[in-house]
PDB file of C-alpha atoms in Angstrom:
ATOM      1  CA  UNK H   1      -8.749  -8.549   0.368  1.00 51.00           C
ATOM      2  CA  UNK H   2      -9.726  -8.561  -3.191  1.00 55.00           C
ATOM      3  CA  UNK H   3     -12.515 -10.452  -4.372  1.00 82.00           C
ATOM      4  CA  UNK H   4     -12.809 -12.770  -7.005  1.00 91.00           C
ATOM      5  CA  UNK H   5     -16.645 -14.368  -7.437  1.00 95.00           C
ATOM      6  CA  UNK H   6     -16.461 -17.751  -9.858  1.00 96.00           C
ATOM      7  CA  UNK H   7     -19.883 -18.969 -11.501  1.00 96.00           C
ATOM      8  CA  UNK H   8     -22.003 -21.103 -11.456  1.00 97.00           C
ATOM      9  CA  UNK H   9     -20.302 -22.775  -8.253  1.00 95.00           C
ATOM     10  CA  UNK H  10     -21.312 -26.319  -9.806  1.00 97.00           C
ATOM     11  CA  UNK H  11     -21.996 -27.615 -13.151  1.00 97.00           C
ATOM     12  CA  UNK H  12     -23.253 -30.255 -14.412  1.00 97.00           C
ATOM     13  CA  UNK H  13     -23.512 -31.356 -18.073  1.00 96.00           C
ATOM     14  CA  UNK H  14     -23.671 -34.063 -20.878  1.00 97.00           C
ATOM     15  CA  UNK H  15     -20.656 -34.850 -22.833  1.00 97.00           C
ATOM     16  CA  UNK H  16     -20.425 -32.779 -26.184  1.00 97.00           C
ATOM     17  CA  UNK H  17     -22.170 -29.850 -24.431  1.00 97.00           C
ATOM     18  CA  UNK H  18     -20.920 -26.632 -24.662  1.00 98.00           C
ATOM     19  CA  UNK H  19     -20.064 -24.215 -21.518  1.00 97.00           C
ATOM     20  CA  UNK H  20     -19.411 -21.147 -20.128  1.00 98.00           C
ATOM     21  CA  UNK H  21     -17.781 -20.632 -16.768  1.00 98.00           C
ATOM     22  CA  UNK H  22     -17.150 -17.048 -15.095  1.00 97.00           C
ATOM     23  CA  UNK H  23     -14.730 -15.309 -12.817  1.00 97.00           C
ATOM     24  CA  UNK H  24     -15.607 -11.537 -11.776  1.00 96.00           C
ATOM     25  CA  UNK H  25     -13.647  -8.733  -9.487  1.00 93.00           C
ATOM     26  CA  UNK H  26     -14.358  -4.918  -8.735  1.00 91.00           C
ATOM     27  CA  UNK H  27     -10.644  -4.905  -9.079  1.00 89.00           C
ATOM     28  CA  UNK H  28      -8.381  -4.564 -11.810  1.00 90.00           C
ATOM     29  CA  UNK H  29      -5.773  -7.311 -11.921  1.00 89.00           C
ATOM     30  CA  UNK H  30      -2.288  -7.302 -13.761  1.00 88.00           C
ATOM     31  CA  UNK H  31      -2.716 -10.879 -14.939  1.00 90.00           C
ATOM     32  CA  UNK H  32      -4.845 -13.596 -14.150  1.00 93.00           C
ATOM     33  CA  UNK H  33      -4.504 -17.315 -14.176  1.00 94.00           C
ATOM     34  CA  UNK H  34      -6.942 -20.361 -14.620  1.00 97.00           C
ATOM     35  CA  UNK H  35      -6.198 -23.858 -13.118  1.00 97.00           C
ATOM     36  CA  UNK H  36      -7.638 -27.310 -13.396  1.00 97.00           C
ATOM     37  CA  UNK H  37      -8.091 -29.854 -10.050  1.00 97.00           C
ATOM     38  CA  UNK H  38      -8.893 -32.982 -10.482  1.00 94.00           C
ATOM     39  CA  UNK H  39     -10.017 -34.884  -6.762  1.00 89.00           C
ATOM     40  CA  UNK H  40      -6.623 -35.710  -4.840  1.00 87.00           C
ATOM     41  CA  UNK H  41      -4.369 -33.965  -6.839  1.00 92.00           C
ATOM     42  CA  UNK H  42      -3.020 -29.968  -6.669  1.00 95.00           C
ATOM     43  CA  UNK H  43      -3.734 -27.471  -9.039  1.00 96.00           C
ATOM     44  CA  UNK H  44      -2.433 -27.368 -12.629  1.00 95.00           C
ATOM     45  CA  UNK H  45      -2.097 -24.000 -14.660  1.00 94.00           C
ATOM     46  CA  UNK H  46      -4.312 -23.884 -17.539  1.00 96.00           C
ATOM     47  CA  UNK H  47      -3.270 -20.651 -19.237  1.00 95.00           C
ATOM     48  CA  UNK H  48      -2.157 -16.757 -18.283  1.00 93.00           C
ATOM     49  CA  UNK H  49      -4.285 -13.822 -19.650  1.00 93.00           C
ATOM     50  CA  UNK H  50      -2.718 -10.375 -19.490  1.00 91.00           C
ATOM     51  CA  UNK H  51      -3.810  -7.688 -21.500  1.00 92.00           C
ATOM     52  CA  UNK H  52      -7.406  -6.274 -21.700  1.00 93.00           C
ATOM     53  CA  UNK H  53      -9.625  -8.120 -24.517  1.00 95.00           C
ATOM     54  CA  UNK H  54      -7.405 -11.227 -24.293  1.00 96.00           C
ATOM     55  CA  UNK H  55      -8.443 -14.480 -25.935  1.00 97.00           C
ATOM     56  CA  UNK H  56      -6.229 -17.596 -25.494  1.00 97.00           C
ATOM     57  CA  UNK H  57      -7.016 -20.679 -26.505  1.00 97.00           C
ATOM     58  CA  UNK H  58      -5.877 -24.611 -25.314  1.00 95.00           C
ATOM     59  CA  UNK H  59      -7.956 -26.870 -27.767  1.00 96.00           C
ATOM     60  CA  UNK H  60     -11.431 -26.845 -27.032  1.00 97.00           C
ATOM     61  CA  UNK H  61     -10.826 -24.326 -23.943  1.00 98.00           C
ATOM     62  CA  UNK H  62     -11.108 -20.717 -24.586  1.00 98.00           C
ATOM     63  CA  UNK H  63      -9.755 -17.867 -22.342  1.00 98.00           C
ATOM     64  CA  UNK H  64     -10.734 -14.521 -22.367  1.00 97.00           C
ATOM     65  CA  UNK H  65      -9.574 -11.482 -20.170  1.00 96.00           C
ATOM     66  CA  UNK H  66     -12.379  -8.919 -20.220  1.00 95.00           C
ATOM     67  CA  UNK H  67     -11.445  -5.096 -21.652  1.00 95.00           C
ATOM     68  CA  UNK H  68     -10.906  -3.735 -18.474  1.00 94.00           C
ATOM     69  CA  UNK H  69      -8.688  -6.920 -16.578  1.00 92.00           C
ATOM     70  CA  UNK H  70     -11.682  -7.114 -14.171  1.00 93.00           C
ATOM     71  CA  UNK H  71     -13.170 -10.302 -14.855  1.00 95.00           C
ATOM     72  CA  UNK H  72     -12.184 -13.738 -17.234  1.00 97.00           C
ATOM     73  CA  UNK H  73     -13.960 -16.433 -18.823  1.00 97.00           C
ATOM     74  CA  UNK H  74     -13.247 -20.334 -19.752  1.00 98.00           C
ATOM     75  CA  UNK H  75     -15.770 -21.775 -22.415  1.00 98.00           C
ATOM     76  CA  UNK H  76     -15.299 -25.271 -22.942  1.00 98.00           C
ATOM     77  CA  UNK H  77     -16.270 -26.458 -26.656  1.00 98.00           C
ATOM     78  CA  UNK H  78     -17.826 -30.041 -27.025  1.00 98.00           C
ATOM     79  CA  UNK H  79     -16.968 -31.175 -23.736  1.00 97.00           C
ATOM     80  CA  UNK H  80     -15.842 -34.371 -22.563  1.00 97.00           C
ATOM     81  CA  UNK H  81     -15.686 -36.447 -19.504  1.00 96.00           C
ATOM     82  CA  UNK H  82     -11.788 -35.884 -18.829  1.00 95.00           C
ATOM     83  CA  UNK H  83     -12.790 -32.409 -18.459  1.00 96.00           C
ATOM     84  CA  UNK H  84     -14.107 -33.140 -15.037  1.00 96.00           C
ATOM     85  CA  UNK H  85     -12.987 -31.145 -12.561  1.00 97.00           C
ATOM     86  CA  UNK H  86     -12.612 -28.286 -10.440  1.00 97.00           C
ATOM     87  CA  UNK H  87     -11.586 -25.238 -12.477  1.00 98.00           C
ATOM     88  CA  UNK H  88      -9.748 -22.052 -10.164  1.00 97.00           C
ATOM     89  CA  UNK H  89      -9.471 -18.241 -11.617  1.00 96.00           C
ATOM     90  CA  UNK H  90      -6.581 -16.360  -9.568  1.00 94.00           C
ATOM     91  CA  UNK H  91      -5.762 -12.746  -9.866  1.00 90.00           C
ATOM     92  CA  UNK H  92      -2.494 -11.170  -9.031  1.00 85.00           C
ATOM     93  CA  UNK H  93      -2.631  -7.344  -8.413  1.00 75.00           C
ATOM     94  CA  UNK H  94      -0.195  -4.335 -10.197  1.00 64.00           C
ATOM     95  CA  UNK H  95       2.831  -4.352  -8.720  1.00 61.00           C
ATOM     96  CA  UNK H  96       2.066  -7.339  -5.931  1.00 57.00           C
ATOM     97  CA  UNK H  97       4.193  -9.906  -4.304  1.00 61.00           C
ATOM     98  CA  UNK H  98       3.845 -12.856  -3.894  1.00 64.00           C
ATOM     99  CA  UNK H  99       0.590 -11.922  -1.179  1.00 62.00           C
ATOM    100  CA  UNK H 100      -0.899 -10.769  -3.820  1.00 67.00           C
ATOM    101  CA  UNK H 101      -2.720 -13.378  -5.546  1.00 80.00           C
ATOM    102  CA  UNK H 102      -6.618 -13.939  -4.755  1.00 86.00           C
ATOM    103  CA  UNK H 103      -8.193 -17.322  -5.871  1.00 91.00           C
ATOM    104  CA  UNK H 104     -11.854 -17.638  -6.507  1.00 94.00           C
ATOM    105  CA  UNK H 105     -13.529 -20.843  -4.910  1.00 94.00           C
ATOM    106  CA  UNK H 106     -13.766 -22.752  -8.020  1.00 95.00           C
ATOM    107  CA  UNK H 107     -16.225 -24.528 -10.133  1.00 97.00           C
ATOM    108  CA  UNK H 108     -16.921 -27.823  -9.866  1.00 97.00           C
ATOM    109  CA  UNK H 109     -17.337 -28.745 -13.669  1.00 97.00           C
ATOM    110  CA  UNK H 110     -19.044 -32.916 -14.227  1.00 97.00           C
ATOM    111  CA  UNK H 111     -19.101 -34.437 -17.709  1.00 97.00           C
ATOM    112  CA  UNK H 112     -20.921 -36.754 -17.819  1.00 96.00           C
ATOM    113  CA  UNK H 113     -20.885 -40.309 -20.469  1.00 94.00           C
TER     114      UNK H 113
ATOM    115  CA  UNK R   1       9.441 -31.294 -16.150  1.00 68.00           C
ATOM    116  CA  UNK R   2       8.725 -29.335 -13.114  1.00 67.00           C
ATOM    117  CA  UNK R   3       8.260 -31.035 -10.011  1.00 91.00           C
ATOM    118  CA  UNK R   4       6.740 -30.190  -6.535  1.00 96.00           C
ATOM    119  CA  UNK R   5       6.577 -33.243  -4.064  1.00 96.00           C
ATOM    120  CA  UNK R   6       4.581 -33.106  -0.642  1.00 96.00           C
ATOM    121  CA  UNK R   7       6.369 -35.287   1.890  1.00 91.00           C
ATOM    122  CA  UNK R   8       2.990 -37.193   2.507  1.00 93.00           C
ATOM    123  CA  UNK R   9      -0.425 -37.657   0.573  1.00 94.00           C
ATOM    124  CA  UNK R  10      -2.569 -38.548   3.834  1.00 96.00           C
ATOM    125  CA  UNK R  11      -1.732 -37.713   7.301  1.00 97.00           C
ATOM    126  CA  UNK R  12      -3.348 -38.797  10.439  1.00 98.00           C
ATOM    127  CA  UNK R  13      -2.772 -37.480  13.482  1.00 97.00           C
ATOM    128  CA  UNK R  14      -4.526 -36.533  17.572  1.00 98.00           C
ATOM    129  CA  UNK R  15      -4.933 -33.423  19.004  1.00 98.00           C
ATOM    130  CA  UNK R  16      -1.850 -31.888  20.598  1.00 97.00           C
ATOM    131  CA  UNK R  17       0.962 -33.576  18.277  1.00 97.00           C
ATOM    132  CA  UNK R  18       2.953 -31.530  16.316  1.00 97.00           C
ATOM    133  CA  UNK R  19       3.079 -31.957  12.593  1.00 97.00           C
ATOM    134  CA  UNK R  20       5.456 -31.423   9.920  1.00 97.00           C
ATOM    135  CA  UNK R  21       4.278 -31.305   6.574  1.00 98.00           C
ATOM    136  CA  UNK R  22       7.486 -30.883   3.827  1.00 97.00           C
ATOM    137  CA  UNK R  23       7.515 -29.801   0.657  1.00 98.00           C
ATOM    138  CA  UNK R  24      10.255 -29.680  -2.480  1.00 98.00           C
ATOM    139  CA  UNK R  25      10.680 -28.222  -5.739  1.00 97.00           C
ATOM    140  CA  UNK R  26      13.414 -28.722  -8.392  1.00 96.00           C
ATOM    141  CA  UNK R  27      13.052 -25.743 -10.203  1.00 92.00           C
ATOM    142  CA  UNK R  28      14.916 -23.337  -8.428  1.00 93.00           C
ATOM    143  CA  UNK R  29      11.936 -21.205  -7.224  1.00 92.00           C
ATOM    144  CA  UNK R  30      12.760 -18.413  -5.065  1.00 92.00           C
ATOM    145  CA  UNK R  31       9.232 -18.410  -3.954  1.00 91.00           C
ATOM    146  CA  UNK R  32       7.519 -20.549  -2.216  1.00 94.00           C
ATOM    147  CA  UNK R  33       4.099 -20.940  -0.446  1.00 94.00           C
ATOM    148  CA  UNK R  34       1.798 -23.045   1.643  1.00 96.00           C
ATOM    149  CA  UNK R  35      -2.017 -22.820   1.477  1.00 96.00           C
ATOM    150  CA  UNK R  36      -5.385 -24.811   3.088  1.00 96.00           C
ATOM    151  CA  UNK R  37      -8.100 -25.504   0.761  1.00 96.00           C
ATOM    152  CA  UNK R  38     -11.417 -26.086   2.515  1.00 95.00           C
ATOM    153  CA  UNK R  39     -14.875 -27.129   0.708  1.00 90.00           C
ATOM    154  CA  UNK R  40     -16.611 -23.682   0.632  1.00 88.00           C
ATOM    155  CA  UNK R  41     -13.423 -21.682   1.571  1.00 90.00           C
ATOM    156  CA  UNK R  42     -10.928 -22.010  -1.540  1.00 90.00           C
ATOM    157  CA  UNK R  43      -7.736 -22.104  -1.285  1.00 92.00           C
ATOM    158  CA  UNK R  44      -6.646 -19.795   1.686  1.00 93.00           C
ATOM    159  CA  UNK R  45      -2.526 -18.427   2.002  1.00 92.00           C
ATOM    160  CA  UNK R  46      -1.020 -19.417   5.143  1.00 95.00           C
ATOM    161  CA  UNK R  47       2.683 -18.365   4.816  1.00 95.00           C
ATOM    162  CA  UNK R  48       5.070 -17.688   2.194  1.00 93.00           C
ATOM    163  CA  UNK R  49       8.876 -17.305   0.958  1.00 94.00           C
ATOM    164  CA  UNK R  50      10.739 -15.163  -0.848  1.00 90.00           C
ATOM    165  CA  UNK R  51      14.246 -16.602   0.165  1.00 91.00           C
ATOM    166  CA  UNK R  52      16.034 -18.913   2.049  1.00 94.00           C
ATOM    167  CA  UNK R  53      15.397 -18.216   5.563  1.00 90.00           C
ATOM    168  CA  UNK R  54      12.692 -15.691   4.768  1.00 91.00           C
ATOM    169  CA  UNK R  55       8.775 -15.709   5.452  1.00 94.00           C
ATOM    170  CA  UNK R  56       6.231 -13.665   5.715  1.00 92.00           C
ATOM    171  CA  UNK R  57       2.325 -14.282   7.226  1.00 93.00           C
ATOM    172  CA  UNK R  58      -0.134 -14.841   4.774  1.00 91.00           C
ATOM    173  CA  UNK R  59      -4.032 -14.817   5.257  1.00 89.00           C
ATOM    174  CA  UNK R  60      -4.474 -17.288   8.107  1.00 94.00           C
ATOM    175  CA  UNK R  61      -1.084 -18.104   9.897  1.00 96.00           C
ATOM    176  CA  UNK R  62      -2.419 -18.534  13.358  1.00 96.00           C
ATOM    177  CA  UNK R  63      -1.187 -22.376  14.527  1.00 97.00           C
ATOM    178  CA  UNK R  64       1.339 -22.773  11.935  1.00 98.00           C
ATOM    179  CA  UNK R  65       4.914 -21.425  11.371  1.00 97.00           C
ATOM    180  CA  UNK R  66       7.300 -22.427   8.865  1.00 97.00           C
ATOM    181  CA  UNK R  67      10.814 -23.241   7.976  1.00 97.00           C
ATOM    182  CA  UNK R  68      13.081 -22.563   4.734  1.00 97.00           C
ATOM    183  CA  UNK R  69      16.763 -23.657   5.318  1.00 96.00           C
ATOM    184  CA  UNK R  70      17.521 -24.399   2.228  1.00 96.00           C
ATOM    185  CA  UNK R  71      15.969 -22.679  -1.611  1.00 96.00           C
ATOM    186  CA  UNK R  72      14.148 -26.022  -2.681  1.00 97.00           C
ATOM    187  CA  UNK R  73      12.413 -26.761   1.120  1.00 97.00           C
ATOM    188  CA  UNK R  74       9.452 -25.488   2.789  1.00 97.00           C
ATOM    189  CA  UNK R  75       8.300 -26.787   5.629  1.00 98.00           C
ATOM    190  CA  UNK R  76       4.649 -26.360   7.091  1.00 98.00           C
ATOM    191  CA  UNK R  77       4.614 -26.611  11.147  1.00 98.00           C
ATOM    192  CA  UNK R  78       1.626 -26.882  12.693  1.00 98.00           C
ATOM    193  CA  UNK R  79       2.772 -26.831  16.644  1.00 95.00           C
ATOM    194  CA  UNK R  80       0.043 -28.270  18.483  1.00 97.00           C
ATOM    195  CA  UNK R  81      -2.429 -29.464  16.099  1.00 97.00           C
ATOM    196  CA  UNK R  82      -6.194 -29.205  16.767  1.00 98.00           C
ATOM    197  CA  UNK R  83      -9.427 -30.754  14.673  1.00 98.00           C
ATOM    198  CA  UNK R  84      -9.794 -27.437  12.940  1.00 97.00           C
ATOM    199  CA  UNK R  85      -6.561 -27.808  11.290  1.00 98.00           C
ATOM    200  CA  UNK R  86      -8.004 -30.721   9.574  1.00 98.00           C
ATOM    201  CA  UNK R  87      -7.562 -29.587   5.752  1.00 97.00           C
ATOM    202  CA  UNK R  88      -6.130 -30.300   2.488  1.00 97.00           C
ATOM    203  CA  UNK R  89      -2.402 -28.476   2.415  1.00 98.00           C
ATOM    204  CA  UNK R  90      -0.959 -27.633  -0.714  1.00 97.00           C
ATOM    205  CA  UNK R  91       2.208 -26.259  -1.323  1.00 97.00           C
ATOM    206  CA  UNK R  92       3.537 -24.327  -4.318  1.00 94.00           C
ATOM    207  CA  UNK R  93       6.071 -22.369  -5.963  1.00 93.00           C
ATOM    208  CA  UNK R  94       6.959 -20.254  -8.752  1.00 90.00           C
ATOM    209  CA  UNK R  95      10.031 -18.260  -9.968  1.00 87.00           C
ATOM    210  CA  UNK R  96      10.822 -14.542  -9.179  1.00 82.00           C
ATOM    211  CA  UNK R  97      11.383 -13.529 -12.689  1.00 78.00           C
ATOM    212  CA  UNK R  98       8.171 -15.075 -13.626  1.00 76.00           C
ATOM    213  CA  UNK R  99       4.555 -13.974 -12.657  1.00 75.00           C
ATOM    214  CA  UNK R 100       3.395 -14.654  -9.107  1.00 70.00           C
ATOM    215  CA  UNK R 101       0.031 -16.017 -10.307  1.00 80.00           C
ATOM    216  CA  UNK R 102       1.800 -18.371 -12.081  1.00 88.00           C
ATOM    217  CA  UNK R 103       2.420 -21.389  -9.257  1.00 91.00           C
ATOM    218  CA  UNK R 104       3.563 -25.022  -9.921  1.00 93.00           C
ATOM    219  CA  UNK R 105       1.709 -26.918  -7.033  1.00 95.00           C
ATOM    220  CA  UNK R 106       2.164 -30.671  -4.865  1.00 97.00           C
ATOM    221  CA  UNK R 107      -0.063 -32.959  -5.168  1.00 96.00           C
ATOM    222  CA  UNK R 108      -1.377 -32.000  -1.640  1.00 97.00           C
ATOM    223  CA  UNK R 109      -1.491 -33.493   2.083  1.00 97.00           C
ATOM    224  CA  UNK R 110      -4.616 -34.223   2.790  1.00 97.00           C
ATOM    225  CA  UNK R 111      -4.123 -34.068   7.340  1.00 98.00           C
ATOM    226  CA  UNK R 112      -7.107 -35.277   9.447  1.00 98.00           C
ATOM    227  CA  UNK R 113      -6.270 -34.324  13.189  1.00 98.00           C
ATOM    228  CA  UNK R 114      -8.777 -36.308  15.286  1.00 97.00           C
TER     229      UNK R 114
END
């Protein structure tokens, strides 16, 4: 099983701070996906990176797929409280099925007032 | 818009019962899956579907099986249920032609087995 290490695990920050959250593999993944879950609710896709070097961005979220499609980034510009939540980084291996997806175990992002 | 519905939000239920948990999409996915998510854990594959009447075991299947009669339901079984079942399920699905990372999930069962 492929690894996928998201940090810091928790986060906790003012609103209008700036942030930087991680997701790291030894393995190289085909694409990889970010999601948002907010408490009681399932995940919602954010954004897909594919190619090595990648930067997408979703207003004051910015995505990056490292150069080698082992590891992926969200910074989060001038945050605000309805960014609250827990953010998910999934990999999907070359040529996978469906079994092929790994999730990382989140970070639990707080805005706070 | 797509839409995945869980059959339940919050589920209580004792030791021994069996469970159904359902799940339906509208956006004729051929693939479909059921996970656990767990504080500490993540979210952890139980089974999936490629096709109607087609599964396969994902990480953890042990005390569940599933059913897909038909393309847009999924069914989650767990057949005796036990307090370490208790767990948020979430199902999901996505499209064949589309990448598999990229899942449209419920809005979860949350199941407490007591």
């Amino acid at each position: 099983t492929q690894l996928l290490e998201q940090s810091p695990q928790f986060l906790s920050i003012q609103e209008g701070e700036n942030l930087t959250v991680y997701c790291n593999s030894s393995s190289v993944f085909s694409s990889l996906q970010w999601y948002r879950q907010e408490p009681g609710e399932g995940p919602v896709l954010l954004v897909t990176v594919v190619t090595g070097g990648e930067v997408k961005k979703l207003k004051r979220l910015t995505f990056q797929f490292g150069d080698a499609r082992k590891d992926s980034s969200l910074h989060i510009t001038a945050a605000q409280p309805g960014d609250t939540g827990l953010y998910l980084c999934a990999g999907a291996k070359s040529g996978g099925g469906a079994d092929g997806l790994t999730f990382g175990k989140g970070t639990h992002l707080i805005i706070q007032p | 818009d797509v839409k995945v519905t869980q059959s339940s939000r919050y589920l209580v239920k004792r030791t021994g019962e069996k469970v159904f948990l359902e799940c339906v999409q509208d956006m004729d996915h051929e693939n479909m899956f059921w996970y656990r998510q767990d504080p500490g854990l993540g979210l952890r594959l139980i089974y999936f579907s490629y096709d109607v009447k087609m599964k396969e075991k994902g990480d953890i299947p042990e005390g569940y099986s599933v059913s897909r009669e038909k393309k847009e339901r999924f069914s989650l079984i767990l057949e005796s249920a036990s307090t370490n079942q208790t767990s948020m399920y979430l199902c999901a699905s996505s499209s064949a032609g589309g990448r598999v990372g990229e899942q449209y999930f419920g809005p979860g069962t949350r199941l407490t087995v007591t």
